[in-house]
Amino acid sequence: VGMKIFQITGGNLQPGFLAQSTEQIGAQPYERIEERTAYRNGFRDRQLTTRIGTLTLRVPRHRNGQFSTELFARYQRSEQAL
């Protein structure tokens, strides 16, 4: 049961990462437009320790290395108390 909660929680964050990536790049995946500011470069696995356990998140990568998310700070490895 505990492992299912981790999978569900991590899976719910993925669409948010993809939306933030699209917003930062200025283009949908495979879209060729002049307003594009960067290119996607796959994903990297990121461990985030929460109160319910450790989640493995698939965080998008950009070729220029400047993807940032509002969910956690760049080097943050555990959730902060709200």
PDB file of C-alpha atoms in Angstrom:
ATOM      1  CA  VAL A   1       0.000   0.000   0.000  1.00  0.00           C
ATOM      2  CA  GLY A   2       2.795   2.434   0.907  1.00  0.00           C
ATOM      3  CA  MET A   3       4.603   1.935  -2.406  1.00  0.00           C
ATOM      4  CA  LYS A   4       1.381   2.638  -4.331  1.00  0.00           C
ATOM      5  CA  ILE A   5       1.027   5.979  -2.531  1.00  0.00           C
ATOM      6  CA  PHE A   6       4.564   6.935  -3.597  1.00  0.00           C
ATOM      7  CA  GLN A   7       3.870   5.996  -7.216  1.00  0.00           C
ATOM      8  CA  ILE A   8       0.590   7.904  -7.289  1.00  0.00           C
ATOM      9  CA  THR A   9       2.078  11.013  -5.686  1.00  0.00           C
ATOM     10  CA  GLY A  10       5.138  11.070  -7.946  1.00  0.00           C
ATOM     11  CA  GLY A  11       3.001  10.451 -11.007  1.00  0.00           C
ATOM     12  CA  ASN A  12       0.750  13.392 -10.178  1.00  0.00           C
ATOM     13  CA  LEU A  13       3.704  15.787 -10.212  1.00  0.00           C
ATOM     14  CA  GLN A  14       4.888  14.832 -13.708  1.00  0.00           C
ATOM     15  CA  PRO A  15       2.261  16.831 -15.663  1.00  0.00           C
ATOM     16  CA  GLY A  16       3.206  19.911 -13.616  1.00  0.00           C
ATOM     17  CA  PHE A  17       6.875  19.496 -14.525  1.00  0.00           C
ATOM     18  CA  LEU A  18       5.995  19.130 -18.211  1.00  0.00           C
ATOM     19  CA  ALA A  19       3.789  22.240 -18.138  1.00  0.00           C
ATOM     20  CA  GLN A  20       6.535  24.287 -16.453  1.00  0.00           C
ATOM     21  CA  SER A  21       9.065  23.010 -18.998  1.00  0.00           C
ATOM     22  CA  THR A  22       6.814  24.021 -21.907  1.00  0.00           C
ATOM     23  CA  GLU A  23       6.264  27.453 -20.365  1.00  0.00           C
ATOM     24  CA  GLN A  24       9.990  28.058 -19.829  1.00  0.00           C
ATOM     25  CA  ILE A  25      10.963  26.891 -23.327  1.00  0.00           C
ATOM     26  CA  GLY A  26       8.101  28.705 -25.030  1.00  0.00           C
ATOM     27  CA  ALA A  27       7.129  25.760 -27.257  1.00  0.00           C
ATOM     28  CA  GLN A  28       5.407  22.383 -27.108  1.00  0.00           C
ATOM     29  CA  PRO A  29       7.492  19.214 -27.629  1.00  0.00           C
ATOM     30  CA  TYR A  30       8.541  18.916 -31.310  1.00  0.00           C
ATOM     31  CA  GLU A  31       7.100  22.348 -32.110  1.00  0.00           C
ATOM     32  CA  ARG A  32       9.362  24.422 -34.376  1.00  0.00           C
ATOM     33  CA  ILE A  33       8.856  28.132 -33.732  1.00  0.00           C
ATOM     34  CA  GLU A  34      11.177  31.113 -33.516  1.00  0.00           C
ATOM     35  CA  GLU A  35      10.027  32.047 -29.995  1.00  0.00           C
ATOM     36  CA  ARG A  36      11.634  28.873 -28.590  1.00  0.00           C
ATOM     37  CA  THR A  37      14.299  29.766 -25.997  1.00  0.00           C
ATOM     38  CA  ALA A  38      15.780  26.277 -25.378  1.00  0.00           C
ATOM     39  CA  TYR A  39      15.444  22.600 -26.273  1.00  0.00           C
ATOM     40  CA  ARG A  40      14.407  19.614 -24.172  1.00  0.00           C
ATOM     41  CA  ASN A  41      17.148  17.160 -23.275  1.00  0.00           C
ATOM     42  CA  GLY A  42      15.326  14.220 -21.663  1.00  0.00           C
ATOM     43  CA  PHE A  43      14.738  13.689 -17.965  1.00  0.00           C
ATOM     44  CA  ARG A  44      16.759  12.994 -14.851  1.00  0.00           C
ATOM     45  CA  ASP A  45      15.680  11.092 -11.786  1.00  0.00           C
ATOM     46  CA  ARG A  46      15.552  13.180  -8.627  1.00  0.00           C
ATOM     47  CA  GLN A  47      15.076  11.842  -5.094  1.00  0.00           C
ATOM     48  CA  LEU A  48      12.833  13.932  -2.838  1.00  0.00           C
ATOM     49  CA  THR A  49      12.334  12.859   0.773  1.00  0.00           C
ATOM     50  CA  THR A  50       8.854  13.590   2.125  1.00  0.00           C
ATOM     51  CA  ARG A  51       6.954  12.765   5.317  1.00  0.00           C
ATOM     52  CA  ILE A  52       5.518   9.662   3.643  1.00  0.00           C
ATOM     53  CA  GLY A  53       8.852   8.431   2.245  1.00  0.00           C
ATOM     54  CA  THR A  54      11.250   9.030  -0.618  1.00  0.00           C
ATOM     55  CA  LEU A  55       9.832   9.844  -4.051  1.00  0.00           C
ATOM     56  CA  THR A  56      11.743   9.407  -7.292  1.00  0.00           C
ATOM     57  CA  LEU A  57      10.705  12.187  -9.637  1.00  0.00           C
ATOM     58  CA  ARG A  58      11.464  12.446 -13.367  1.00  0.00           C
ATOM     59  CA  VAL A  59      12.522  16.075 -13.759  1.00  0.00           C
ATOM     60  CA  PRO A  60      12.813  17.512 -17.304  1.00  0.00           C
ATOM     61  CA  ARG A  61      16.209  18.661 -18.519  1.00  0.00           C
ATOM     62  CA  HIS A  62      16.894  21.541 -20.901  1.00  0.00           C
ATOM     63  CA  ARG A  63      19.954  21.751 -23.105  1.00  0.00           C
ATOM     64  CA  ASN A  64      20.910  25.104 -21.661  1.00  0.00           C
ATOM     65  CA  GLY A  65      20.619  23.565 -18.152  1.00  0.00           C
ATOM     66  CA  GLN A  66      18.176  26.135 -16.831  1.00  0.00           C
ATOM     67  CA  PHE A  67      14.983  24.222 -16.010  1.00  0.00           C
ATOM     68  CA  SER A  68      13.649  25.250 -12.621  1.00  0.00           C
ATOM     69  CA  THR A  69      10.505  24.198 -10.823  1.00  0.00           C
ATOM     70  CA  GLU A  70       8.396  25.947  -8.233  1.00  0.00           C
ATOM     71  CA  LEU A  71       7.877  22.715  -6.279  1.00  0.00           C
ATOM     72  CA  PHE A  72      11.344  22.629  -4.716  1.00  0.00           C
ATOM     73  CA  ALA A  73      14.626  24.540  -4.760  1.00  0.00           C
ATOM     74  CA  ARG A  74      17.451  23.434  -7.054  1.00  0.00           C
ATOM     75  CA  TYR A  75      19.442  21.456  -4.469  1.00  0.00           C
ATOM     76  CA  GLN A  76      16.608  20.697  -2.038  1.00  0.00           C
ATOM     77  CA  ARG A  77      16.451  16.990  -1.177  1.00  0.00           C
ATOM     78  CA  SER A  78      13.672  16.956   1.429  1.00  0.00           C
ATOM     79  CA  GLU A  79      10.369  18.771   1.793  1.00  0.00           C
ATOM     80  CA  GLN A  80      10.190  21.840   3.999  1.00  0.00           C
ATOM     81  CA  ALA A  81       7.513  22.263   6.654  1.00  0.00           C
ATOM     82  CA  LEU A  82       4.867  24.706   5.462  1.00  0.00           C
TER      83      LEU A  82
END
